[in-house]
């Protein structure tokens, strides 16, 4: 009887807080370049596994928090987060049927879309970053996905 | 994989029928925020609140680094301290000598100014601020410092460190402020070559060790080793602070402008402590009206007032 499992709400708060702190943790330069978008991965995970608790509003607020932390134009990450969370919601039943590898590929596409939105907004607001290295977190994020999904899955409680 | 259900939900995708609508509404809210925020000033209160809320977390992230620094400074060996003490004493003596000379020059300067009937430069006030070890964005050159509106910090305030101009304040919260460094691609500072007074603009490149001077004509009198001082035009930075030293001058006959690079004087990538400067721009003095941009304008606007490659 493991048909029904729930994602506890404390997990939502704890994991998003840790992800937010990780996203501004001082790292050596080369690590900072490949730093995955931890907070977005957490948002994707909740949109996938607990679409009600980690809804679009959660994605929006998480994005806004990241905007405030990074000091960029307010709403930039919020918009990108909402778009990604919407896609995950839309396909969450299908995504759950994927193998971890397929999920990672899907996450790769989502992260790419996310970076593209940020890239585009950066350009519109007059701070274009054309460095190719800004796309590195897409790869590392997708590689991190199986680890994160496996780790967070352990906290799903049985109902 | 097992079917997941949440408490209270009858089916796996609750409220699925309004999903698209909610996404569009939230997306529009985000876009609205961006538009309002990008037009500056309108969201100052919200920004300050968010900065205040983020501050404890930034301190939390900074604390391990601060703890490590505290540890290493507490367990410094006696030899190291003695050596440092001797070095600082020597440095102090040198500085004292220079200061003596400087005081005489300052007196003379004041006398000359009085003879010219000019307004004496307003006294500068500075305050020390610590740089928090928080990574904002690897592609932007910005840092958070631990002083904010509670200490009187305001937007567009110049920031210097012990060796030169560091940057300016872009956002303030009650206890913290965000500083854009000289090397950020969105930053530009009006400078003057100390050797001959040639005025131009130094633009950030995204590399903390390199500034670019893109508006100098090919025949401009500038050479490697020239010191660049802040010119005080633009009304944001006080005049006369070291900004950078020219490292490379390339004159390509096929281009109308020279390619000039400079190395910032301030330790942009490793400063732990910076100084926030208060000064009143000497608007009555020589600076042309067009260049005296009101405080609060972005660097891009401030620099736009000065023709590129202006020479004396």
XYZ file of C-alpha atoms in Angstrom:
471
model
C 0.000 0.000 0.000
C 2.237 2.743 -1.134
C -0.246 4.182 -3.562
C -0.678 7.504 -1.832
C 2.101 9.684 -0.575
C 2.190 13.321 0.378
C 4.805 15.988 0.411
C 4.850 17.565 3.860
C 4.593 21.328 3.984
C 7.658 21.810 6.235
C 9.660 20.200 3.449
C 8.429 22.926 1.118
C 9.658 25.701 3.391
C 12.898 24.010 4.409
C 13.963 23.008 0.918
C 13.161 26.374 -0.636
C 15.061 28.172 2.117
C 18.099 25.922 1.675
C 17.921 26.349 -2.108
C 17.698 30.126 -1.747
C 20.731 30.194 0.543
C 22.648 27.888 -1.806
C 21.903 30.230 -4.671
C 23.803 33.099 -3.002
C 26.419 31.070 -1.092
C 29.867 32.480 -1.844
C 31.703 30.046 -4.100
C 34.965 30.129 -6.024
C 34.508 31.707 -9.430
C 34.525 28.511 -11.483
C 31.950 26.911 -9.193
C 29.791 30.032 -9.300
C 29.657 29.737 -13.085
C 28.287 26.212 -13.016
C 26.076 26.744 -9.962
C 22.759 25.036 -10.770
C 19.516 26.936 -10.244
C 18.721 25.158 -6.995
C 15.554 27.092 -6.263
C 14.072 26.406 -9.689
C 14.789 22.690 -9.339
C 12.957 22.703 -5.996
C 10.042 24.542 -7.585
C 9.939 22.026 -10.435
C 10.010 19.141 -7.986
C 7.069 20.487 -6.009
C 5.110 21.345 -9.138
C 5.659 17.755 -10.211
C 5.057 15.915 -6.955
C 2.752 18.224 -5.033
C 1.108 20.555 -7.533
C -1.304 21.824 -4.914
C 1.148 22.768 -2.170
C 3.812 23.977 -4.558
C 1.512 25.773 -6.943
C 2.073 28.624 -9.317
C 1.843 31.147 -6.501
C 4.670 29.346 -4.714
C 6.735 29.537 -7.906
C 5.958 33.237 -8.237
C 6.941 34.016 -4.646
C 10.121 31.928 -4.897
C 11.074 33.833 -8.050
C 10.376 37.147 -6.373
C 12.563 36.151 -3.424
C 15.386 35.332 -5.839
C 14.897 38.716 -7.530
C 15.246 40.429 -4.173
C 18.341 38.398 -3.299
C 20.072 38.933 -6.596
C 19.127 42.595 -6.845
C 17.858 42.298 -10.412
C 14.736 43.922 -11.818
C 11.787 42.716 -9.721
C 9.697 40.121 -11.517
C 12.418 38.701 -13.763
C 12.868 35.387 -12.007
C 9.222 35.448 -10.925
C 8.065 35.408 -14.542
C 10.501 32.689 -15.588
C 9.564 30.571 -12.555
C 5.836 30.873 -13.286
C 6.313 29.846 -16.922
C 8.374 26.793 -15.965
C 5.999 25.832 -13.131
C 3.044 26.126 -15.514
C 4.650 23.725 -17.985
C 5.439 21.240 -15.224
C 1.854 21.460 -13.920
C 0.523 20.973 -17.397
C 2.600 17.836 -17.936
C 3.041 16.573 -14.387
C 1.026 13.397 -14.856
C 3.003 12.532 -17.950
C 6.289 13.506 -16.324
C 5.731 11.180 -13.386
C 5.594 8.270 -15.792
C 8.995 9.162 -17.232
C 12.142 7.368 -16.168
C 14.619 9.521 -14.279
C 16.693 9.944 -17.427
C 13.708 11.128 -19.447
C 12.756 13.465 -16.622
C 16.263 14.893 -16.674
C 15.960 15.581 -20.388
C 12.639 17.318 -19.820
C 14.203 19.343 -16.990
C 17.059 20.231 -19.328
C 14.550 21.713 -21.754
C 12.786 23.582 -18.934
C 16.055 24.994 -17.595
C 17.028 26.062 -21.066
C 13.709 27.884 -21.443
C 14.242 29.484 -18.033
C 17.715 30.737 -18.939
C 16.412 31.956 -22.261
C 13.696 34.001 -20.541
C 16.264 35.495 -18.155
C 18.592 36.190 -21.071
C 15.797 37.888 -22.953
C 14.681 40.018 -20.007
C 18.320 40.948 -19.310
C 18.546 42.188 -22.874
C 15.277 44.136 -22.708
C 16.267 45.853 -19.459
C 19.642 46.828 -20.870
C 22.011 44.434 -19.087
C 22.747 41.857 -21.786
C 25.009 39.000 -20.715
C 26.189 37.359 -23.904
C 28.760 35.126 -22.254
C 28.217 31.513 -23.351
C 28.979 30.400 -19.813
C 25.585 31.594 -18.634
C 24.154 28.437 -20.236
C 26.310 26.118 -18.109
C 23.829 25.992 -15.171
C 21.311 24.433 -17.577
C 23.549 21.378 -17.961
C 24.548 21.113 -14.318
C 20.933 21.594 -13.226
C 19.743 18.745 -15.433
C 22.554 16.559 -14.113
C 21.562 17.414 -10.557
C 17.902 16.527 -11.133
C 18.128 12.721 -10.494
C 20.063 13.368 -7.278
C 17.568 15.951 -6.095
C 14.534 13.878 -7.069
C 15.939 10.828 -5.311
C 16.832 12.798 -2.203
C 13.578 14.738 -1.920
C 11.569 11.598 -2.689
C 12.722 10.132 0.599
C 10.788 12.789 2.451
C 7.475 11.943 0.826
C 5.379 10.611 3.659
C 2.916 7.807 3.200
C -0.692 8.697 3.752
C 5.643 5.275 -9.790
C 2.854 5.480 -7.314
C -0.006 7.882 -7.867
C 0.527 10.835 -5.623
C -2.239 12.493 -3.763
C -2.367 15.370 -1.452
C -4.622 15.784 1.531
C -7.965 17.197 0.626
C -7.656 16.722 -3.093
C -10.068 14.465 -4.887
C -7.938 13.978 -7.932
C -4.298 14.335 -8.786
C -4.511 17.635 -10.624
C -6.624 19.990 -8.559
C -7.992 23.140 -10.107
C -6.511 22.090 -13.417
C -9.188 23.956 -15.329
C -7.942 27.341 -14.099
C -4.242 26.509 -14.415
C -3.685 28.446 -17.625
C -5.604 31.437 -16.334
C -3.605 31.541 -13.103
C -0.362 31.252 -15.030
C -1.347 34.154 -17.270
C -2.411 36.332 -14.316
C 0.802 35.673 -12.373
C 2.862 36.180 -15.521
C 1.187 39.525 -16.126
C 1.778 40.540 -12.500
C 5.468 39.686 -12.948
C 5.674 41.663 -16.187
C 3.882 44.589 -14.526
C 6.377 44.490 -11.659
C 9.260 44.518 -14.105
C 7.894 47.470 -16.048
C 7.188 49.503 -12.914
C 10.488 48.566 -11.308
C 12.508 49.262 -14.428
C 11.128 52.797 -14.501
C 12.864 53.251 -11.125
C 11.727 54.869 -7.932
C 8.090 53.662 -8.037
C 8.826 50.545 -6.050
C 11.293 52.013 -3.604
C 9.270 51.026 -0.564
C 8.779 47.454 -1.794
C 12.456 47.167 -2.705
C 13.532 48.454 0.685
C 11.207 45.982 2.393
C 12.550 43.103 0.324
C 16.127 44.159 0.998
C 15.345 44.248 4.722
C 13.810 40.772 4.541
C 16.786 39.405 2.605
C 19.370 40.942 4.936
C 19.218 38.317 7.755
C 19.672 35.552 5.191
C 22.593 37.342 3.611
C 24.190 37.712 7.028
C 23.537 34.015 7.618
C 25.299 33.114 4.376
C 28.123 35.508 5.225
C 28.576 34.182 8.779
C 30.715 31.072 8.056
C 33.158 33.223 6.096
C 33.144 35.853 8.825
C 33.669 33.131 11.439
C 36.616 31.717 9.546
C 38.155 35.163 9.205
C 37.661 35.738 12.925
C 39.326 32.414 13.712
C 42.335 33.002 11.489
C 42.823 36.521 12.799
C 42.585 35.298 16.399
C 45.062 32.518 15.904
C 47.563 34.539 13.929
C 51.066 33.733 15.089
C 53.110 36.191 17.102
C 55.686 36.402 14.323
C 53.085 37.288 11.759
C 51.699 40.010 14.020
C 55.145 41.428 14.736
C 55.961 41.443 11.066
C 52.648 43.153 10.257
C 53.204 45.679 13.022
C 56.622 46.612 11.692
C 55.252 46.950 8.170
C 52.370 49.130 9.298
C 54.695 51.356 11.322
C 56.900 51.917 8.301
C 53.847 52.632 6.197
C 52.543 55.082 8.768
C 55.813 56.988 8.762
C 55.734 57.266 5.007
C 52.103 58.395 5.129
C 52.875 60.961 7.818
C 55.557 62.490 5.662
C 53.248 62.646 2.677
C 50.489 64.097 4.830
C 52.746 66.909 6.029
C 53.473 67.872 2.449
C 49.811 67.552 1.563
C 48.696 69.834 4.349
C 50.952 72.575 3.093
C 49.567 72.110 -0.404
C 46.002 72.120 0.889
C 46.591 75.393 2.687
C 48.028 76.884 -0.441
C 45.150 75.570 -2.493
C 42.633 77.082 -0.111
C 44.402 80.437 -0.269
C 44.437 80.374 -4.048
C 40.779 79.420 -4.159
C 39.915 82.297 -1.875
C 41.852 84.621 -4.151
C 39.809 83.320 -7.076
C 36.634 83.875 -5.093
C 35.686 80.252 -5.618
C 33.650 78.167 -3.230
C 35.862 75.879 -1.133
C 35.155 72.199 -1.784
C 32.681 70.770 0.694
C 34.255 68.548 3.308
C 33.884 64.866 2.530
C 32.400 62.568 5.110
C 33.086 58.856 4.885
C 31.770 55.778 6.620
C 33.261 52.305 6.724
C 31.081 49.434 5.479
C 31.826 45.744 5.328
C 31.299 43.810 2.116
C 29.086 40.785 2.754
C 30.312 37.552 1.199
C 27.216 36.891 -0.851
C 27.319 35.820 -4.501
C 24.747 37.768 -6.446
C 25.306 36.837 -10.054
C 28.616 35.690 -11.571
C 27.984 37.862 -14.629
C 27.255 41.062 -12.765
C 29.723 42.979 -10.699
C 27.709 43.853 -7.648
C 28.187 43.445 -3.917
C 26.116 43.918 -0.764
C 27.494 46.104 2.027
C 26.254 46.172 5.600
C 25.101 49.795 5.861
C 21.773 51.126 4.689
C 19.274 53.952 5.020
C 19.498 53.685 8.823
C 23.057 54.965 8.477
C 22.038 57.609 5.957
C 23.117 55.757 2.828
C 21.286 56.842 -0.290
C 21.047 55.761 -3.892
C 23.784 56.853 -6.336
C 26.193 57.466 -3.473
C 29.855 56.994 -4.396
C 31.806 54.161 -2.784
C 35.599 54.059 -2.567
C 38.130 51.753 -0.992
C 41.588 52.451 0.357
C 43.172 52.604 -3.091
C 40.571 54.128 -5.380
C 37.005 54.486 -6.567
C 35.018 51.293 -6.006
C 31.533 51.926 -7.374
C 28.211 53.456 -6.458
C 25.125 52.468 -4.508
C 22.294 51.168 -6.696
C 19.774 49.951 -4.125
C 19.369 50.618 -0.439
C 17.595 48.727 2.288
C 17.394 49.727 5.937
C 20.495 47.753 6.910
C 22.183 46.946 3.642
C 22.947 48.462 0.288
C 23.767 47.061 -3.103
C 26.838 48.517 -4.764
C 27.543 48.321 -8.473
C 31.273 48.046 -9.134
C 33.197 50.081 -11.692
C 33.701 46.881 -13.650
C 30.000 46.078 -14.177
C 29.062 46.299 -17.835
C 26.234 48.678 -16.917
C 28.585 51.132 -15.214
C 30.488 54.087 -16.575
C 32.502 56.751 -14.771
C 33.781 60.096 -16.101
C 37.554 60.196 -15.739
C 40.473 62.451 -16.487
C 44.057 61.525 -17.373
C 46.088 63.034 -14.517
C 49.067 63.760 -16.778
C 47.302 66.114 -19.194
C 43.709 66.527 -18.043
C 42.241 64.635 -21.006
C 38.643 63.788 -20.156
C 36.840 60.601 -21.121
C 34.660 57.840 -19.767
C 35.734 54.498 -18.297
C 33.227 51.713 -18.893
C 33.074 48.396 -17.036
C 33.811 45.205 -18.939
C 32.495 42.554 -16.546
C 36.069 41.679 -15.619
C 37.054 43.102 -12.203
C 40.608 43.675 -13.410
C 39.827 45.615 -16.575
C 38.009 48.809 -17.539
C 37.601 49.992 -21.074
C 37.927 53.542 -22.442
C 35.960 53.240 -25.666
C 35.513 56.934 -26.549
C 39.080 58.111 -27.130
C 39.998 59.147 -30.688
C 42.954 57.410 -32.277
C 45.192 60.428 -31.882
C 44.347 61.048 -28.222
C 47.321 61.679 -25.972
C 47.147 58.624 -23.743
C 49.741 55.949 -23.088
C 50.151 52.889 -20.868
C 50.915 53.845 -17.283
C 48.775 56.983 -17.332
C 46.788 57.446 -14.175
C 43.058 58.084 -14.483
C 41.355 60.189 -11.818
C 37.649 60.762 -11.373
C 36.837 64.027 -13.112
C 33.830 64.932 -11.002
C 31.690 65.501 -14.067
C 28.354 63.762 -13.932
C 27.864 64.881 -10.360
C 28.027 61.448 -8.788
C 31.688 60.871 -7.994
C 33.867 63.424 -6.231
C 36.744 64.668 -8.376
C 40.343 63.622 -7.948
C 40.093 60.063 -6.686
C 42.216 57.450 -8.463
C 40.098 55.253 -10.722
C 42.459 53.187 -12.856
C 45.802 52.999 -14.609
C 46.012 52.621 -18.373
C 47.410 49.216 -19.304
C 46.948 48.954 -23.049
C 46.625 51.420 -25.909
C 46.011 50.079 -29.382
C 45.754 52.399 -32.361
C 44.306 50.539 -35.310
C 44.550 52.743 -38.442
C 41.276 51.321 -39.720
C 39.323 52.495 -36.679
C 38.497 56.066 -35.717
C 38.772 55.295 -32.001
C 41.672 53.894 -30.016
C 41.277 50.699 -28.028
C 42.294 51.586 -24.492
C 42.162 49.324 -21.428
C 42.845 50.235 -17.834
C 43.288 48.354 -14.572
C 41.079 49.622 -11.715
C 42.943 51.152 -8.776
C 40.528 49.716 -6.220
C 40.647 46.032 -5.287
C 37.267 45.370 -6.886
C 37.411 41.602 -6.578
C 38.804 41.283 -3.069
C 37.945 44.329 -0.959
C 36.498 43.420 2.441
C 35.859 46.942 3.606
C 34.798 49.949 1.586
C 34.083 53.598 2.354
C 30.777 55.285 1.623
C 31.360 58.919 0.719
C 29.143 61.923 1.340
C 30.050 65.067 -0.495
C 28.176 67.893 -2.133
C 29.021 68.214 -5.807
C 30.609 71.588 -6.468
C 27.967 72.666 -8.961
C 29.067 76.289 -8.758
C 32.586 75.411 -9.851
C 33.864 74.819 -13.343
C 31.730 71.802 -14.280
C 29.610 72.668 -17.309
C 25.873 72.732 -16.673
C 25.117 69.973 -19.129
C 27.441 67.565 -17.395
C 26.188 68.212 -13.884
C 23.556 65.513 -13.966
C 21.146 65.499 -11.030
C 21.855 62.772 -8.501
C 19.722 59.721 -9.009
C 20.309 59.435 -12.714
C 21.762 56.194 -13.931
C 25.388 56.196 -15.027
C 24.306 55.784 -18.613
C 22.257 58.968 -18.391
C 24.999 60.786 -16.568
C 27.566 59.902 -19.169
C 25.256 60.731 -22.029
C 25.557 64.363 -21.043
C 29.240 64.370 -21.917
C 30.181 64.059 -25.578
C 32.156 60.871 -26.142
C 35.847 61.457 -26.386
C 35.647 65.026 -25.143
C 39.076 66.519 -24.967
C 40.158 69.674 -23.187
